[in-house]
XYZ file of C-alpha atoms in Angstrom:
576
model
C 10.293 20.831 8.586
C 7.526 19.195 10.451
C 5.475 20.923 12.465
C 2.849 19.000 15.141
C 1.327 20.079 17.931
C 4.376 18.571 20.546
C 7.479 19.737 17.833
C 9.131 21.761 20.629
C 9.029 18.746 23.286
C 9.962 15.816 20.470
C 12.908 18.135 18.750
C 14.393 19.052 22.352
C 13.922 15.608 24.037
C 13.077 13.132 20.905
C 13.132 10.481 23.415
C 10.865 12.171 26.373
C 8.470 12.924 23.618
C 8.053 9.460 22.930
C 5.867 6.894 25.665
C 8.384 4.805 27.093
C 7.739 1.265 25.829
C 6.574 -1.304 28.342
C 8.511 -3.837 26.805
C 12.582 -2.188 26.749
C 13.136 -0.972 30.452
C 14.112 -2.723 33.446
C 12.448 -5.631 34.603
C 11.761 -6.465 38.384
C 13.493 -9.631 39.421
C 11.654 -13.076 39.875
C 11.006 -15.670 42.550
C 8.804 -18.182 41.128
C 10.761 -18.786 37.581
C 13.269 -17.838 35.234
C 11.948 -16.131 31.961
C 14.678 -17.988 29.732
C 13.797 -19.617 25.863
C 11.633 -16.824 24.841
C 13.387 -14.641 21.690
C 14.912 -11.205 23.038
C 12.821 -7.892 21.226
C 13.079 -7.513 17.879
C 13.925 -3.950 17.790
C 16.528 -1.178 17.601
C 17.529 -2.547 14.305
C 17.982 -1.388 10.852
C 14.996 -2.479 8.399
C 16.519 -1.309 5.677
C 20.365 -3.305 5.953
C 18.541 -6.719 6.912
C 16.333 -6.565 4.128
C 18.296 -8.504 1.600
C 15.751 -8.760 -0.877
C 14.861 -4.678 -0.743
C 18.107 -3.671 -1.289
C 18.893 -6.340 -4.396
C 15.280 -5.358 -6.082
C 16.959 -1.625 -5.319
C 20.143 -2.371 -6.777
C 18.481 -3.995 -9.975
C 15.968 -0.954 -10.425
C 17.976 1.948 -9.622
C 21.598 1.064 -9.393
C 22.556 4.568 -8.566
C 20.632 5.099 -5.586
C 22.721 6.225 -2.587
C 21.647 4.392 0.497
C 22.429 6.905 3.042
C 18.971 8.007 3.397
C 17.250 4.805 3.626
C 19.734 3.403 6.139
C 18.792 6.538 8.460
C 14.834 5.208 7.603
C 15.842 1.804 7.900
C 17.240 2.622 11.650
C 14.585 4.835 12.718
C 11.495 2.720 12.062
C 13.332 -0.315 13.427
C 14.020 1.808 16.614
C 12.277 1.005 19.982
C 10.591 4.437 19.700
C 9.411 3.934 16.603
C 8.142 0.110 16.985
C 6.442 1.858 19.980
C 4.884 4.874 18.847
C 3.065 2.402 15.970
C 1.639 0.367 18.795
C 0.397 3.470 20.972
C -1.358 4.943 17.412
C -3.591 1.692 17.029
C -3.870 1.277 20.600
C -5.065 5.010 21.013
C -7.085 5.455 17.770
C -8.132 8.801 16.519
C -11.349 10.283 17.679
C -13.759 12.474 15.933
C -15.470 16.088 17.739
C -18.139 17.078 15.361
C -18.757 19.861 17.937
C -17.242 22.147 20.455
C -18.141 23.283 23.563
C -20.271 25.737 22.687
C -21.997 23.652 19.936
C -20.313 24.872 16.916
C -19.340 22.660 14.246
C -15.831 22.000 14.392
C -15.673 18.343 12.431
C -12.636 17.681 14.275
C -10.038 14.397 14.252
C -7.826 14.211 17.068
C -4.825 12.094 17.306
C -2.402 10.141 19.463
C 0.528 12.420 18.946
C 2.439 9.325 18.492
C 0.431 9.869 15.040
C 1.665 12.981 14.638
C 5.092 11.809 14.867
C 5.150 9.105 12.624
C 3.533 10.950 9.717
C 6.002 13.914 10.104
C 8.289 11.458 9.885
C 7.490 10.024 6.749
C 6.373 13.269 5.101
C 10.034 14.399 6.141
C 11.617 11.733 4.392
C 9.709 12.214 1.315
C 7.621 9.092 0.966
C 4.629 11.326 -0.664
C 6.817 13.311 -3.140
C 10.486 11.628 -3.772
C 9.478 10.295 -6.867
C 8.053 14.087 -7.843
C 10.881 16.327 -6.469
C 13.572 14.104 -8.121
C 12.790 13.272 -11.141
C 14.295 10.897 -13.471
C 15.535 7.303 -13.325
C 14.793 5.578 -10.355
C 12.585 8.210 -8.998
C 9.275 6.397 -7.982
C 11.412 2.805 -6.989
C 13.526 5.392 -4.617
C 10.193 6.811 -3.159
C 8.595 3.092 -2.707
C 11.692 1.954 -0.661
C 10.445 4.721 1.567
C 7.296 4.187 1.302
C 8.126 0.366 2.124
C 9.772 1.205 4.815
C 7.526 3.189 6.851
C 4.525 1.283 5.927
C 6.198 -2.178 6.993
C 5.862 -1.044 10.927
C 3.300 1.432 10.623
C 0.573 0.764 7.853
C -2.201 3.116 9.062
C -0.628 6.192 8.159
C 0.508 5.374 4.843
C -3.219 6.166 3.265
C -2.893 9.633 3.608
C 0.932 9.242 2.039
C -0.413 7.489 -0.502
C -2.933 9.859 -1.267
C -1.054 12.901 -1.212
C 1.417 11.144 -3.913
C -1.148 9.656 -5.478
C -3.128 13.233 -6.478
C -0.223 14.715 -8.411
C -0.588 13.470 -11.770
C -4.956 14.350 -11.267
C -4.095 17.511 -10.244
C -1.756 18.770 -13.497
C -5.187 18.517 -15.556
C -5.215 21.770 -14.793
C -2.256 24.542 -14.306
C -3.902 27.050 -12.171
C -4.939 24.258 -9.807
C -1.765 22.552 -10.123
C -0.276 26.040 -9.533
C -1.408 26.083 -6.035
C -1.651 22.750 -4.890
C 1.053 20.405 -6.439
C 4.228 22.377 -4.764
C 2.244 22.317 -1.240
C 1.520 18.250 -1.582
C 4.612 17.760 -2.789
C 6.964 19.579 -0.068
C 8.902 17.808 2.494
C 7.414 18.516 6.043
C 3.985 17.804 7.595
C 1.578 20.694 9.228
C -2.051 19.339 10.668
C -3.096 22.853 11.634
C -6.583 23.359 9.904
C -5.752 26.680 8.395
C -5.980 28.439 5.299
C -3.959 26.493 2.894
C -2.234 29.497 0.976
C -0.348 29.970 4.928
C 0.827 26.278 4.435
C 3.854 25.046 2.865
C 2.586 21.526 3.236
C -0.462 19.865 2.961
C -2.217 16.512 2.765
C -4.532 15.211 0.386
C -7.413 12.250 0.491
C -10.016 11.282 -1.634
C -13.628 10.584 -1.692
C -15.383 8.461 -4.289
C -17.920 5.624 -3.056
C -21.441 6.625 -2.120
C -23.750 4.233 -0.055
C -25.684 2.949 -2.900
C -22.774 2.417 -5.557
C -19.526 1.231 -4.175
C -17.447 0.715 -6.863
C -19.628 1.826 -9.352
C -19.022 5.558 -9.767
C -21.214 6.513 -12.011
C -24.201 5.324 -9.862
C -23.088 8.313 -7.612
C -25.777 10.784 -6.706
C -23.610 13.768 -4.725
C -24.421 16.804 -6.928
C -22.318 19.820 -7.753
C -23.579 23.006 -9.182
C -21.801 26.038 -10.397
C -21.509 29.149 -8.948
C -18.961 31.894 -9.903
C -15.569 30.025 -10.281
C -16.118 27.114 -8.428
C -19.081 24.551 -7.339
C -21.549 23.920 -4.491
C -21.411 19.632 -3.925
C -24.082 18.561 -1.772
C -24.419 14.897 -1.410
C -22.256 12.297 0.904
C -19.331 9.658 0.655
C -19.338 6.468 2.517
C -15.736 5.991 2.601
C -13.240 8.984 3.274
C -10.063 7.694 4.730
C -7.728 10.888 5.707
C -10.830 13.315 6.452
C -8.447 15.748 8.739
C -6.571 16.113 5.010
C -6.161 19.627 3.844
C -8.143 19.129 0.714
C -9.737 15.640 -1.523
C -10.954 14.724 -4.663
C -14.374 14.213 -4.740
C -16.731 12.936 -7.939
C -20.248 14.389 -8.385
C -22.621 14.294 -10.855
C -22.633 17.028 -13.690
C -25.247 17.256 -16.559
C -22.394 15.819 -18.493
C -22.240 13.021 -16.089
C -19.613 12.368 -12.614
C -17.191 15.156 -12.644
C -13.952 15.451 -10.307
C -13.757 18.259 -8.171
C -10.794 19.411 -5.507
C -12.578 20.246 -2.186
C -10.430 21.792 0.214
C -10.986 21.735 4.164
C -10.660 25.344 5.066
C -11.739 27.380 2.325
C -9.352 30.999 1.594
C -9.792 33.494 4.267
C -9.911 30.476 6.973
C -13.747 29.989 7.309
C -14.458 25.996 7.478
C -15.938 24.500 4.214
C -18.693 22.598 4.825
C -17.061 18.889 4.725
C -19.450 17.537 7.582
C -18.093 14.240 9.338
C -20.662 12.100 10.443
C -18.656 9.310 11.947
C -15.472 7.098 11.559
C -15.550 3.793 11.003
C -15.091 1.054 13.256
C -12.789 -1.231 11.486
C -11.320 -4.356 11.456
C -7.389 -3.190 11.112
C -6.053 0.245 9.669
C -7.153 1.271 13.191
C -4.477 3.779 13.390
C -6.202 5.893 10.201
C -9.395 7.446 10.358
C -11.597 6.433 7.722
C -15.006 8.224 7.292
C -18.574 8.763 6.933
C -18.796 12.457 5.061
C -21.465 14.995 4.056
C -21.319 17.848 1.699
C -23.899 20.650 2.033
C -23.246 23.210 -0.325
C -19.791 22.378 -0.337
C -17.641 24.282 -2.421
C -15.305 22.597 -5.015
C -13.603 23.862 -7.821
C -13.658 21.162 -10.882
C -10.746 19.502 -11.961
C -10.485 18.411 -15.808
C -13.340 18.417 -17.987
C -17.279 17.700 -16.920
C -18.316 15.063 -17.224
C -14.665 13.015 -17.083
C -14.219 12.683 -13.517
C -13.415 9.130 -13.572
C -10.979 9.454 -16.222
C -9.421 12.555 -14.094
C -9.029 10.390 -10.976
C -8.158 7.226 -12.583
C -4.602 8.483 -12.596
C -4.925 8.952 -8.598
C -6.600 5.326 -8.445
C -3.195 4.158 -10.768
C -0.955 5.348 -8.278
C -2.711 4.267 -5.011
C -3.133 1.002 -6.485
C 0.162 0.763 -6.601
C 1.325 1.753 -3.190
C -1.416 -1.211 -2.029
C 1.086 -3.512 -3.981
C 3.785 -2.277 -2.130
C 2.204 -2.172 1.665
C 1.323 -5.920 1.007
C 4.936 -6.480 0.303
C 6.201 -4.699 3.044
C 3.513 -6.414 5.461
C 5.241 -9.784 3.943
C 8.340 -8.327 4.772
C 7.440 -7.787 8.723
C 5.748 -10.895 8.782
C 8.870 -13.423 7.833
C 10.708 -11.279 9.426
C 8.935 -11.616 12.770
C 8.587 -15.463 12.241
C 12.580 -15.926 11.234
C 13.702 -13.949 14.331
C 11.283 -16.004 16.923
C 12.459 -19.251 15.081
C 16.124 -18.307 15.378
C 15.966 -17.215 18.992
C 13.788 -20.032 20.552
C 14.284 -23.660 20.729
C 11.659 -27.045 21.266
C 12.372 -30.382 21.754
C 16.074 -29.107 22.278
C 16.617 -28.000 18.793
C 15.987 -24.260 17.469
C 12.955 -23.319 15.646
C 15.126 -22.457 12.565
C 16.799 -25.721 12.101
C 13.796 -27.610 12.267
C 12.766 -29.031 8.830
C 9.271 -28.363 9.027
C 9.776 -24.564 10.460
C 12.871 -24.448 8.319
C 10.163 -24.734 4.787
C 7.395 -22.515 6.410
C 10.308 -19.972 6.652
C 11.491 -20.103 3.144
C 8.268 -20.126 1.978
C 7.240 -17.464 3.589
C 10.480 -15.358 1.978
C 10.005 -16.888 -1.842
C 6.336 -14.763 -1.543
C 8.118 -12.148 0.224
C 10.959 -12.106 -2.316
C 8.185 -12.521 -5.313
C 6.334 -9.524 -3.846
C 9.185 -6.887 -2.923
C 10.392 -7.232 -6.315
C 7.231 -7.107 -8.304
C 6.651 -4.227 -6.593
C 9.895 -2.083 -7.328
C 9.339 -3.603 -10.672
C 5.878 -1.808 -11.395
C 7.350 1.088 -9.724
C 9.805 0.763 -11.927
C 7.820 0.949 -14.929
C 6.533 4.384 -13.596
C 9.407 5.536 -14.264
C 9.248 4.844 -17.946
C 7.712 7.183 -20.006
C 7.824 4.657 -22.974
C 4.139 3.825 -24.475
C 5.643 0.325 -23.720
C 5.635 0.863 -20.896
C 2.247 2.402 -20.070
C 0.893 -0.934 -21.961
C 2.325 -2.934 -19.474
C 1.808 -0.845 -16.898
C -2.207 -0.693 -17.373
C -2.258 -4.693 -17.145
C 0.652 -5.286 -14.773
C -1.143 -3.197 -11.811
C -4.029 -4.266 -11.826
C -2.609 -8.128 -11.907
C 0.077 -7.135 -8.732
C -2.675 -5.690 -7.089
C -5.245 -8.155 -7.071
C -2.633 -11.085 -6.648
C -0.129 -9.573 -4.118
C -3.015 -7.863 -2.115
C -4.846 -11.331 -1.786
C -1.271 -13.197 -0.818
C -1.008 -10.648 1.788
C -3.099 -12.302 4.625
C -2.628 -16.002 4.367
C 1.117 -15.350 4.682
C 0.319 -12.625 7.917
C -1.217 -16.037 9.328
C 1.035 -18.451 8.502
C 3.958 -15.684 9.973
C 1.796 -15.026 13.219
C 1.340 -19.477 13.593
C 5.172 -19.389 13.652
C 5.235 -17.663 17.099
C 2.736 -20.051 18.173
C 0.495 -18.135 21.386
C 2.821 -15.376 21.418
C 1.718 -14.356 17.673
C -2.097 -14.490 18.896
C -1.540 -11.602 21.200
C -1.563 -7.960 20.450
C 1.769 -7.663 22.307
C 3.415 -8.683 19.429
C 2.945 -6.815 15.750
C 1.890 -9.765 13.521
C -1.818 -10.240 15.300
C -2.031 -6.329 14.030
C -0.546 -7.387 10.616
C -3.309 -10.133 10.434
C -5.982 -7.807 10.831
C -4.032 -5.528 8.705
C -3.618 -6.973 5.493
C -6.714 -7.059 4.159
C -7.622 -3.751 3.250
C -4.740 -3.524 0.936
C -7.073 -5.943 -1.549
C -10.556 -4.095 -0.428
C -8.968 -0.420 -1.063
C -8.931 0.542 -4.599
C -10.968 -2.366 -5.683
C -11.792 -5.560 -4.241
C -10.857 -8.967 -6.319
C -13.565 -8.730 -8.555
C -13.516 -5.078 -9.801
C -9.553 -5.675 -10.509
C -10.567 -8.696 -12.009
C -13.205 -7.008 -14.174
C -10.370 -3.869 -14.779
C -8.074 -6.761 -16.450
C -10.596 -8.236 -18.629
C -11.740 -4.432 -19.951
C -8.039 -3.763 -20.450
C -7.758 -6.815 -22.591
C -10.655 -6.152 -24.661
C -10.271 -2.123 -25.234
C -6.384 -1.780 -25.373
C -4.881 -5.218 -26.837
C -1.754 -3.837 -26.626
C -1.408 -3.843 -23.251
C -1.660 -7.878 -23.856
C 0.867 -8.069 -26.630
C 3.083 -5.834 -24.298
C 2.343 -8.241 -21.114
C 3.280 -11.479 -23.077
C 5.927 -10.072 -24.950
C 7.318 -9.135 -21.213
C 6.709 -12.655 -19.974
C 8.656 -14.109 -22.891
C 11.808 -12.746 -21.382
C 11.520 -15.942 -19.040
C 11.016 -18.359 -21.508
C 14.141 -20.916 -21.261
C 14.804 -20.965 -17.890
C 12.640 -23.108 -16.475
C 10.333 -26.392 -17.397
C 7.699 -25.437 -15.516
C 8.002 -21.951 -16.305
C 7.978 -22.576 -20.225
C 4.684 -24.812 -19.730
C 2.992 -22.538 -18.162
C 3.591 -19.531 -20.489
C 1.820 -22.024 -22.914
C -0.868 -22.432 -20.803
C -1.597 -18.642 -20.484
C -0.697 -17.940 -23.824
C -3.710 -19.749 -25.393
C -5.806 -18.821 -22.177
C -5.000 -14.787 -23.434
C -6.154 -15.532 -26.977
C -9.269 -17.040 -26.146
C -9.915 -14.582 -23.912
C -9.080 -11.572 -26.267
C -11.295 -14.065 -29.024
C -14.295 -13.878 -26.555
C -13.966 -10.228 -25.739
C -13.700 -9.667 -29.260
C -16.819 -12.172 -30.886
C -19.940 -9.735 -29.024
C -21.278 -13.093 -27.571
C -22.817 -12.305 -24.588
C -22.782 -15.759 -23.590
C -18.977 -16.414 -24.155
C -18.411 -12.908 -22.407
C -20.057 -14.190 -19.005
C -18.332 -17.236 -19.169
C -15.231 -15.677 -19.456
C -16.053 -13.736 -16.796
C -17.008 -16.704 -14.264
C -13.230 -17.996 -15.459
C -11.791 -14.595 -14.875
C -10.088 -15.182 -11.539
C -8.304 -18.334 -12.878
C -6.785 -16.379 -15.793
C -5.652 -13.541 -13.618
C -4.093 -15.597 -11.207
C -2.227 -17.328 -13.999
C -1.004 -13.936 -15.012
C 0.565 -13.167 -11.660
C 2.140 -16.463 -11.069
C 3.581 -16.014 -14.558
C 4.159 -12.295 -14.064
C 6.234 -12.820 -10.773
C 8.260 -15.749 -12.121
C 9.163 -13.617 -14.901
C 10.417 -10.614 -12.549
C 11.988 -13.062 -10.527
C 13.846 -14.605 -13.805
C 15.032 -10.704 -14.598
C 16.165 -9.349 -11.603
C 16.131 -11.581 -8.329
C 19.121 -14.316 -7.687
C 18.511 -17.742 -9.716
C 17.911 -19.620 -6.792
C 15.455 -17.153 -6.032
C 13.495 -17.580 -9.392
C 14.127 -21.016 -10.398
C 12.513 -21.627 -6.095
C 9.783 -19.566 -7.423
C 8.906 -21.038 -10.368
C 8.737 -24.718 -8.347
C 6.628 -24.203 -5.645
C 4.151 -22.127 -7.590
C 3.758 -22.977 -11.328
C 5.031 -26.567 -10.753
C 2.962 -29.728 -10.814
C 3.824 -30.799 -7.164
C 3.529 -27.099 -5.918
C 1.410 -27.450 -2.256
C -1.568 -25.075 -1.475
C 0.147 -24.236 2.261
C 2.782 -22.623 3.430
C 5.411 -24.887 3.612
C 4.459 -28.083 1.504
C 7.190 -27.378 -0.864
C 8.195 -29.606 -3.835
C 11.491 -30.720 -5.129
C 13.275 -28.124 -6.362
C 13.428 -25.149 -3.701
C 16.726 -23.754 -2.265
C 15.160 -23.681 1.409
C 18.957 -23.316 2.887
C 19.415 -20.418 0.144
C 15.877 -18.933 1.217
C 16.066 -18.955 4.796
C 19.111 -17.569 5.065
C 17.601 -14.004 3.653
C 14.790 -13.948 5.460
């Protein structure tokens, strides 16, 4: 059960509660023209039943899932309501009040309560904890339809989703921790009242890493925790803390033994505030929906999670998990971007033909799906492998991330503008959703770790665990067979890996850095390679054998839309 601060008005009037959307009433007659030629709304539909390429990847992954629930998802985020609750959050951002009106500290985020009602929504349908609360096969590809689904119309308020799934497997370092905590993140419902969390059944989590001075690199950190009693006073600051209204975060500081991981909550037992000052939220480019801050701990108190001095091993497994769900948002931001472009091109015409049987629109479309289709079912497929407890598994799983994540998340905005040029001015405007997409996309490759750190992840993967390699290429084999260009290019990477694992291996510091000015070219190959090899496994032929054309192929384009011999644009289109 959700509760917000307008539950009684939005569960006795649901549509009352919502803004009416300027765009779905009545319109006031016209004397000067005739709006005609322009496609009708693309809304009050189901996302989940026109999403051909979700529900195969589905049926491939987990072929017992029951659909009900997702068509009920499907129709409410493709509702008018919903479309226009996700504009009024990013129109109406959130806003911080350090201080009341007397002048005490209050470190307050408020919130649209369109907000409010899109996160209970999710948090209902169990995008944070379906792959937790059921367990077993299919569990985590079930809980990233959701998680697709939500985050396709309304990205911003999937970080704090993605969090509070994400800190599960950190948080079972420790029982008595895990005790507490894990049941509360992992319950169905949503409650933003900052209150003692033992009164809550369920909370939110966030995380808080990157200092001013180190970025990425964690151990450069200089937030400091010291012991006292059972827990720890942090004092120090984060640059980045998306999610600070969350009911508790992870947080590293340094140890004598070197960055440790701590759990900080918000209100601390008995109700009294902890100290989690908020200096200010950032102004950024997209995510404008999800407050993202500037935090400062003075004698904060924490209580450590996992050993000292292994912090970054303790949160890696949160870092695992939200690098995932960035795979997935990218694919689902595909997914609203073709399907935005296909709908305008099928309901307006030029030149007295429409869009959609145009040949040039007709290849930006199904080129626009084949990336789409390559990303939706990469993703499921890493989620899929999530749900394998096989050391196989885990092998591939270390390298496969890391490669969707820097690949997918780097796809993502290209293809937003190529979508958005579609609708031509219309997409330019912020009155329709793909101008927000466009300034969306890129913090899916910027969270979690920018190109190069993922880039860097890969090559430390290959040279400290080579069986995650074996396990890779031995998964890519599967392809092998299908395709000309597919077998040439296995070749390609294959000696490409054994150099690579040569040079890690050989202690030359000079072939090292080399490998590492080459190390974006090798990755890169690994997606391609990676995808077509999915796409080979689970998608329809046309599908792969499309995929393995336009982007391992000799006469494969660099745009959009310059599409060799080969692709089933008819086949394509027609799913988009």
């Amino acid at each position: 059960m959700t509760t917000t601060p307008d539950t009684a008005s939005t569960k006795a009037n649901p549509a009352a509660a919502r803004s009416a959307d300027p765009g779905s009433g009545p319109t006031t007659p016209r004397t000067t023209h005739t709006v005609f030629n322009q496609a009708p709304p693309r809304r009050d539909i189901n996302e989940f039943s026109l999403n051909t390429a979700l529900k195969d990847a589905l049926a491939h992954y987990s072929p017992g899932a029951s659909h009900d629930e997702l068509e009920r998802i499907g129709a409410l985020v493709g509702s008018a309501d919903f479309i226009n609750d996700a504009r009024l959050v990013n129109v109406h951002g959130p806003v911080l009040r350090t201080h009341d009106d007397w002048g005490n500290r209050v470190d307050e985020i408020e919130f649209h309560p369109a907000y409010h009602r899109i996160i209970g929504d999710a948090l209902d349908a169990e995008a944070h904890s379906y792959a937790w609360t059921h367990p077993g096969p299919g569990a985590n590809v079930e809980r990233a339809v959701r998680f697709m689904l939500f985050s396709q119309i309304e990205p911003g308020h999937a970080c704090p989703v993605s969090m509070t799934h994400a800190v599960v497997p950190s948080l079972l370092v420790d029982s008595a921790l895990a005790d507490f905590w894990v049941p509360r993140a992992t319950a169905a419902g949503y409650d933003p009242r900052r209150v003692d969390p033992a009164t809550k059944s369920a909370v939110t989590f966030g995380m808080a890493m990157t200092e001013k001075q180190g970025g990425s690199d964690i151990r450069a950190n200089t937030t400091t925790a010291v012991p006292v009693g059972d827990h720890y006073l942090i004092t120090g600051h984060k640059w980045f803390c998306s999610a600070p209204q969350s009911d508790a975060f992870l947080v590293i500081a340094q140890l004598d033994e070197g960055p440790s991981c701590f759990v900080v909550p918000r209100v601390l037992p008995g109700g009294d505030l902890n100290s989690v000052r908020i200096q200010r939220l950032k102004d950024k480019l997209g995510n404008r929906s999800n407050a993202s801050s500037e935090v400062e701990f003075d004698a904060t108190q924490g209580w450590l999670l996992g050993q000292p001095g292994r912090g970054v091993r303790t949160i890696i497994e949160m870092v695992a998990q939200t690098r995932l769900d960035c795979v997935l948002g990218s694919a689902a931001g595909m997914r609203q971007s073709v399907a935005e472009a296909a709908w305008h091109a099928r309901g307006r015409a030029a030149f007295g033909t429409k869009l959609i049987d145009q040949p040039l629109m007709r290849a930006v479309i199904a080129d626009l799906q084949l990336e789409t289709e390559a990303a939706t079912y990469t993703a499921l497929h890493l989620a899929a492998a999530y749900d394998d407890d096989s050391a196989e598994a885990a092998d591939f799983r270390r390298l496969a991330t890391a490669v969707g994540k820097y690949w997918i998340c780097k796809r993502g905005p290209e293809h937003a503008y190529e979508a958005l040029e579609c609708l031509g001015g219309n997409g330019y405007t912020e009155a329709f959703p793909l101008a927000r997409r466009y300034r969306e996309q890129p913090v899916m490759a910027v969270w979690e770790g920018s190109g190069n750190v993922i880039v860097l992840d890969v090559l430390r993967a290959l040279a400290r665990e080579p069986r995650s390699a074996k396990s890779f290429l031995g998964f890519l084999e599967t392809g092998l067979g299908q395709h000309t260009d597919f077998d040439a290019a296995y070749e390609s990477l294959a000696r490409s890996l054994q150099s690579a694992v040569q040079d890690l291996d050989s202690g030359d510091a000079a072939a090292r850095a080399a490998l590492q000015g080459r190390g974006r070219v090798l990755v890169e190959k690994m997606a391609l390679l990676m995808q077509a090899a999915i796409l080979f496994e689970s998608a329809p032929f046309e599908v792969a054998s499309s995929f393995a054309a336009a982007r391992l192929g000799a006469d494969r384009g660099r745009e959009y839309g310059a599409l060799p011999d080969g692709v089933d644009i008819d086949f394509l289109v027609a799913r988009a």
